XYZ file of C-alpha atoms in Angstrom:
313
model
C 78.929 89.613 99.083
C 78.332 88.251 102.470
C 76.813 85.029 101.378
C 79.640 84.207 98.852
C 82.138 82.030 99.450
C 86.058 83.100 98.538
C 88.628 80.989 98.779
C 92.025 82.670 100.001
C 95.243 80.394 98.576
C 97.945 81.838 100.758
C 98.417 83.905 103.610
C 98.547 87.640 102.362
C 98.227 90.785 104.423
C 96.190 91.450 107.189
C 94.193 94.059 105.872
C 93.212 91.989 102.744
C 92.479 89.008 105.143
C 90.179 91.153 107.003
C 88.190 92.920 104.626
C 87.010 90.036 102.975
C 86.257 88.121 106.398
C 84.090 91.185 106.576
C 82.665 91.047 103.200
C 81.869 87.678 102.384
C 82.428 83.932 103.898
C 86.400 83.224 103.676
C 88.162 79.911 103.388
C 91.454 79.993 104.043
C 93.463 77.481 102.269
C 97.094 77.133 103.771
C 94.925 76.242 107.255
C 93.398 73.410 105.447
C 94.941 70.038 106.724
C 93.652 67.570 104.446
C 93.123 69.824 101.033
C 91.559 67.396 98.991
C 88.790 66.735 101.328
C 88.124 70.264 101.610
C 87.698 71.273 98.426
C 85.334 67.919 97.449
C 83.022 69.487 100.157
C 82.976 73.071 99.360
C 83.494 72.669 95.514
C 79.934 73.417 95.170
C 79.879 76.769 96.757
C 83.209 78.408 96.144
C 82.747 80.864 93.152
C 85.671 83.133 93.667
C 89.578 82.227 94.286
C 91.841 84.762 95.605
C 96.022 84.164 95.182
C 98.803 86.112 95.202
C 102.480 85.390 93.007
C 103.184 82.347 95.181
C 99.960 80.270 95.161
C 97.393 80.719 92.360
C 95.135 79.005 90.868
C 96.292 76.283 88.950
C 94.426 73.437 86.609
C 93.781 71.097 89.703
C 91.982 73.331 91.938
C 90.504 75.086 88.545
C 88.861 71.554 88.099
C 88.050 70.651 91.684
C 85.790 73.825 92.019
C 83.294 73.684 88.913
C 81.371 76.730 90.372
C 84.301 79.135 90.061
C 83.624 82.193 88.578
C 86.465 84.512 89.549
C 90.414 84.543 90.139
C 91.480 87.353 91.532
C 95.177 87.639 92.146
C 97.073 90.007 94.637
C 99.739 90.487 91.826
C 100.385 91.843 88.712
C 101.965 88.474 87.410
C 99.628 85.591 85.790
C 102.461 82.698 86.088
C 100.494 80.866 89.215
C 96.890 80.748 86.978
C 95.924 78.274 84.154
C 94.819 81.216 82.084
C 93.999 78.744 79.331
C 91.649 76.404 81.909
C 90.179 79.649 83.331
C 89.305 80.960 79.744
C 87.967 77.246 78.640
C 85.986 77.686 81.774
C 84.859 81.286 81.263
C 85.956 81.462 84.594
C 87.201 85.396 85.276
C 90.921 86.835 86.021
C 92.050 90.088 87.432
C 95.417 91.201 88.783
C 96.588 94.564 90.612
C 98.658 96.463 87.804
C 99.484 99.915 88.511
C 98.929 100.386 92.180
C 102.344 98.453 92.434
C 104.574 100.102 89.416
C 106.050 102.589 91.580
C 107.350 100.431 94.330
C 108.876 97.841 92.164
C 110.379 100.316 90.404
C 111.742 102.418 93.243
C 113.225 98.864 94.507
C 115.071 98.242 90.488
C 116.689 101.536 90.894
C 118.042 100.954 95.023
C 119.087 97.951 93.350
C 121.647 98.754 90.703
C 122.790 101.627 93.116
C 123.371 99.583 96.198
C 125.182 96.787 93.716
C 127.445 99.180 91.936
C 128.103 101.775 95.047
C 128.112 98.239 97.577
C 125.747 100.237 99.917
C 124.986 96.629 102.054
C 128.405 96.520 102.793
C 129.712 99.991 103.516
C 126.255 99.546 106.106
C 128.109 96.475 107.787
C 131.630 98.315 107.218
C 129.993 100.858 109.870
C 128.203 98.274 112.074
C 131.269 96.047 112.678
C 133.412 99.154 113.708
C 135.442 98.421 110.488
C 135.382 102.045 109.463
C 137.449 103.038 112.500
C 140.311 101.039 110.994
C 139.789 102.589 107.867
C 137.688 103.990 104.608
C 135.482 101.730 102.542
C 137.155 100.593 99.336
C 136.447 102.679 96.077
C 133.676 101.634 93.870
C 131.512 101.808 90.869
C 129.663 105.488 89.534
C 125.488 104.673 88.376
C 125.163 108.068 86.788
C 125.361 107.628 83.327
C 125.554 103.744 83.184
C 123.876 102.313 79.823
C 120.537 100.651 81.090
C 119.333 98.007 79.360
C 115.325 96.383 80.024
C 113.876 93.284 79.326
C 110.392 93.932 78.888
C 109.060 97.970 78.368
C 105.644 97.451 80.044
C 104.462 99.098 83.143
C 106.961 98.603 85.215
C 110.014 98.587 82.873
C 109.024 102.324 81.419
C 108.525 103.921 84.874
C 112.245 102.342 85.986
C 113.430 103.614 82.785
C 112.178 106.768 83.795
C 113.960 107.425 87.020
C 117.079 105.713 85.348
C 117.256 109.075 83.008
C 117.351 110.962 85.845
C 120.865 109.416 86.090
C 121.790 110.265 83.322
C 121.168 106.719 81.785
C 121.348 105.800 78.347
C 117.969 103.494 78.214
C 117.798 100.580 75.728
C 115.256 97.657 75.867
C 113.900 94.398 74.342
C 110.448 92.993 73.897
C 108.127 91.221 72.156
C 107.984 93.817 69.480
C 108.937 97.539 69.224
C 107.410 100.109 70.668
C 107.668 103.110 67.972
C 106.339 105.583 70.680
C 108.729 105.426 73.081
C 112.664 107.219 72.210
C 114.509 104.493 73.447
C 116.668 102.301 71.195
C 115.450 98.691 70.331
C 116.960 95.830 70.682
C 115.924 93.035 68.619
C 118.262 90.547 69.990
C 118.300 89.959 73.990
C 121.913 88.737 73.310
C 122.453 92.131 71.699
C 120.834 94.085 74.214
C 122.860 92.127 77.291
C 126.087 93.167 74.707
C 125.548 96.774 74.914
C 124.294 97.318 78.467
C 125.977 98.033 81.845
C 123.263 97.062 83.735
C 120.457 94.599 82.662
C 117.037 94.447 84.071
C 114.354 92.063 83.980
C 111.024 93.958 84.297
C 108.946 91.262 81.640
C 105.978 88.824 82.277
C 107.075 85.452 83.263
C 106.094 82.753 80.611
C 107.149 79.746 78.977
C 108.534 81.670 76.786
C 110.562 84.013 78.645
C 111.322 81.402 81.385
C 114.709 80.708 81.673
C 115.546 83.666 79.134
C 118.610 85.102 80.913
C 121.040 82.201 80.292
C 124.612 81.690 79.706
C 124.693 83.280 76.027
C 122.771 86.794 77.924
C 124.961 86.406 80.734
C 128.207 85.984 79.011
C 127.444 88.782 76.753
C 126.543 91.140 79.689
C 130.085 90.068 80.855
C 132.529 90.624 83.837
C 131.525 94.576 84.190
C 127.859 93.882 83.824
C 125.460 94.079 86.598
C 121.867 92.236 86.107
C 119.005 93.012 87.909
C 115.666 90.933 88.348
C 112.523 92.489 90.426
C 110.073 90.483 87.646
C 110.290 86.596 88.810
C 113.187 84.019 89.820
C 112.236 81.734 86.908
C 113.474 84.380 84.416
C 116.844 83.575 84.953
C 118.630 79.945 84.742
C 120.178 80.501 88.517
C 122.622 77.457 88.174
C 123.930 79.393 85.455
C 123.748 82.690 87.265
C 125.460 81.187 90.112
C 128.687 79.864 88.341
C 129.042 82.805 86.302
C 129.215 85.039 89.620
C 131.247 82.692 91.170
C 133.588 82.426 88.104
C 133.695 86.093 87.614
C 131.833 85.982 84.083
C 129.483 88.418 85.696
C 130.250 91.689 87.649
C 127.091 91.254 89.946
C 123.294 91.083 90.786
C 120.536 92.644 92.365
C 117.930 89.902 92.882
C 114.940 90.355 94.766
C 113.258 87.174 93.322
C 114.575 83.432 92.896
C 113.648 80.612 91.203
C 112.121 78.457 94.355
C 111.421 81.104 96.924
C 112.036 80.915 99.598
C 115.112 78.742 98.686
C 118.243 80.987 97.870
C 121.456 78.901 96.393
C 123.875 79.297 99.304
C 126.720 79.956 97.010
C 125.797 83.319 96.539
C 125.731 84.649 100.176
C 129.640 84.866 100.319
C 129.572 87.381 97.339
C 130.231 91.088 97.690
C 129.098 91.450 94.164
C 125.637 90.328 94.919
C 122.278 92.060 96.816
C 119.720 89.351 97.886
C 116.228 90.746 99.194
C 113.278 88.302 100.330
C 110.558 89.704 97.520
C 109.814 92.747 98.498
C 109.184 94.536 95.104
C 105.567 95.723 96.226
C 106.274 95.175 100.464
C 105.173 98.969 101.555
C 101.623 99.750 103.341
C 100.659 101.870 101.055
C 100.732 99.631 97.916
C 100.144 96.430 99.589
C 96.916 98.265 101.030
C 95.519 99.325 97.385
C 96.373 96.097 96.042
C 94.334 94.472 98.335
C 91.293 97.586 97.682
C 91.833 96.027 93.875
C 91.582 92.718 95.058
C 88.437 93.973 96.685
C 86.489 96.155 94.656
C 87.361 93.248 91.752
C 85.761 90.635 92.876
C 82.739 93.376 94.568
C 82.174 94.738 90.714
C 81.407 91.106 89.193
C 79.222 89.894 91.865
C 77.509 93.262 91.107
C 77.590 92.706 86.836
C 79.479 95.416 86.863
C 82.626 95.891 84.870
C 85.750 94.731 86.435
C 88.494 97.086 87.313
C 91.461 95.454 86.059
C 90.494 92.328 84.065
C 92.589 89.927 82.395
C 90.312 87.221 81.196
């Protein structure tokens, strides 16, 4: 691949960065001062695009590269590429499922513990000598908590997984029922916020799911629910989020994504109630490393006409 020319969006790892400096001849985007004028003199010669769940590949630079062949994102989300444009174009898309599923679902279940059991703050309680002037205040038991999941994909069936381990009761919705799985259906997200402790989002972000936790979900997960999101901020209407913590309409959160990273609405860092992490779903070595082997061998397989590993379009 050393003669082809790839086209990095956004700064990713190192080792990704690396490999394909090695491997073929890398533009790097976010370096770019004047983007316009870059991509008018290179849109001859880039054939491959490489993004991650921040920046994509949207209809603009889709257009202003007509010798694209390849997207290939570091991310199992699709919400940052024109998947109609690229399939109009019969331009190729490949993401990095799997190699991320246990990380992101590891980080769902730290979640609803360290909300319900307020592990950030018995840390601090410690840190600021607090303890010394007393215990930490009671709180709330995970084991046996009634788990419900929006979205039973990948992800969403390995957290319900390690939620049974608690003893959960594990409910879901999606796009349709999924016959082979024991867990109770939902048809009704309303209905499935209703009869859940603890909500998670684990679903693709679309225009139909965006904005899909609102005040009618929230509401019915009510003042002893918990929801957590480790799919993507635009899932959930945060104004509404925000005033229904704030209010007390909702017992608390476990967000490690917002709507317009990295832009966090203040209001919510003076709640106890509330875990905030900076998107770290799939932030290990280990998984950041074979995404980026994905990436990779991806992109390696259809300069080669070979099959692609993980293909989308």
């Amino acid at each position: 691949m050393e003669s082809i020319n790839v086209l990095m969006t956004y700064p990713m790892n190192d080792y990704l960065e690396q490999q394909l400096d090695k491997r073929c001849n890398l533009h790097k985007l976010w370096t770019v001062p004047e983007k316009s004028g870059f991509l008018s003199v290179h849109s001859n010669s880039i054939r491959a695009v490489v993004g991650n769940s921040i920046v994509g590949a949207n209809a603009e630079l889709i257009e202003a590269l007509p010798k694209l062949e390849i997207v290939a994102t570091c991310s199992v989300g699709l919400d940052k590429i024109d998947l109609a444009k690229c399939r109009e174009k019969g331009i190729r898309v490949t993401n990095t499922p799997d190699v991320l599923t246990d990380d992101v679902a590891d980080l769902g279940i730290w979640l609803m513990l360290a909300v319900l059991r307020q592990l950030c703050q018995c840390d601090q309680h410690v840190r600021s000598g607090k303890w010394k002037n007393g215990d930490y205040m009671l709180t709330t038991k995970f084991t046996g908590k009634r788990v419900g999941i929006l979205g039973l994909g990948r992800i969403g069936m390995a957290i319900a997984k390690r939620a049974e381990a608690f003893s959960c009761t594990i409910s879901y919705f999606s796009r349709t029922e999924k016959p082979e799985t024991k867990y109770k259906y939902y048809p009704s997200l309303v209905h499935l916020a209703a009869n859940s402790d603890i909500l998670v989002v684990a679903c693709a972000l679309t225009e139909e799911t965006r904005h899909i936790i609102n005040r009618e979900v929230i509401d019915a997960l009510g003042p002893k629910g918990v929801l957590i999101n480790i799919a993507r901020g635009a899932h959930v209407d945060e104004s509404e989020l925000v005033s229904a913590l704030v209010d007390g309409r909702l017992g608390g959160a476990g967000l490690d994504v917002f709507e317009n990273e990295p832009q966090v609405p203040e209001e919510l860092f003076q709640l106890d109630n509330v875990v905030l992490l900076p998107h770290v779903g799939t932030a290990t070595v280990g998984t950041r490393q074979a995404m980026a082997d994905l990436v990779i061998d991806n992109l390696e397989a259809h300069f080669l006409n070979k099959p692609l590993l993980s293909p989308v379009v």
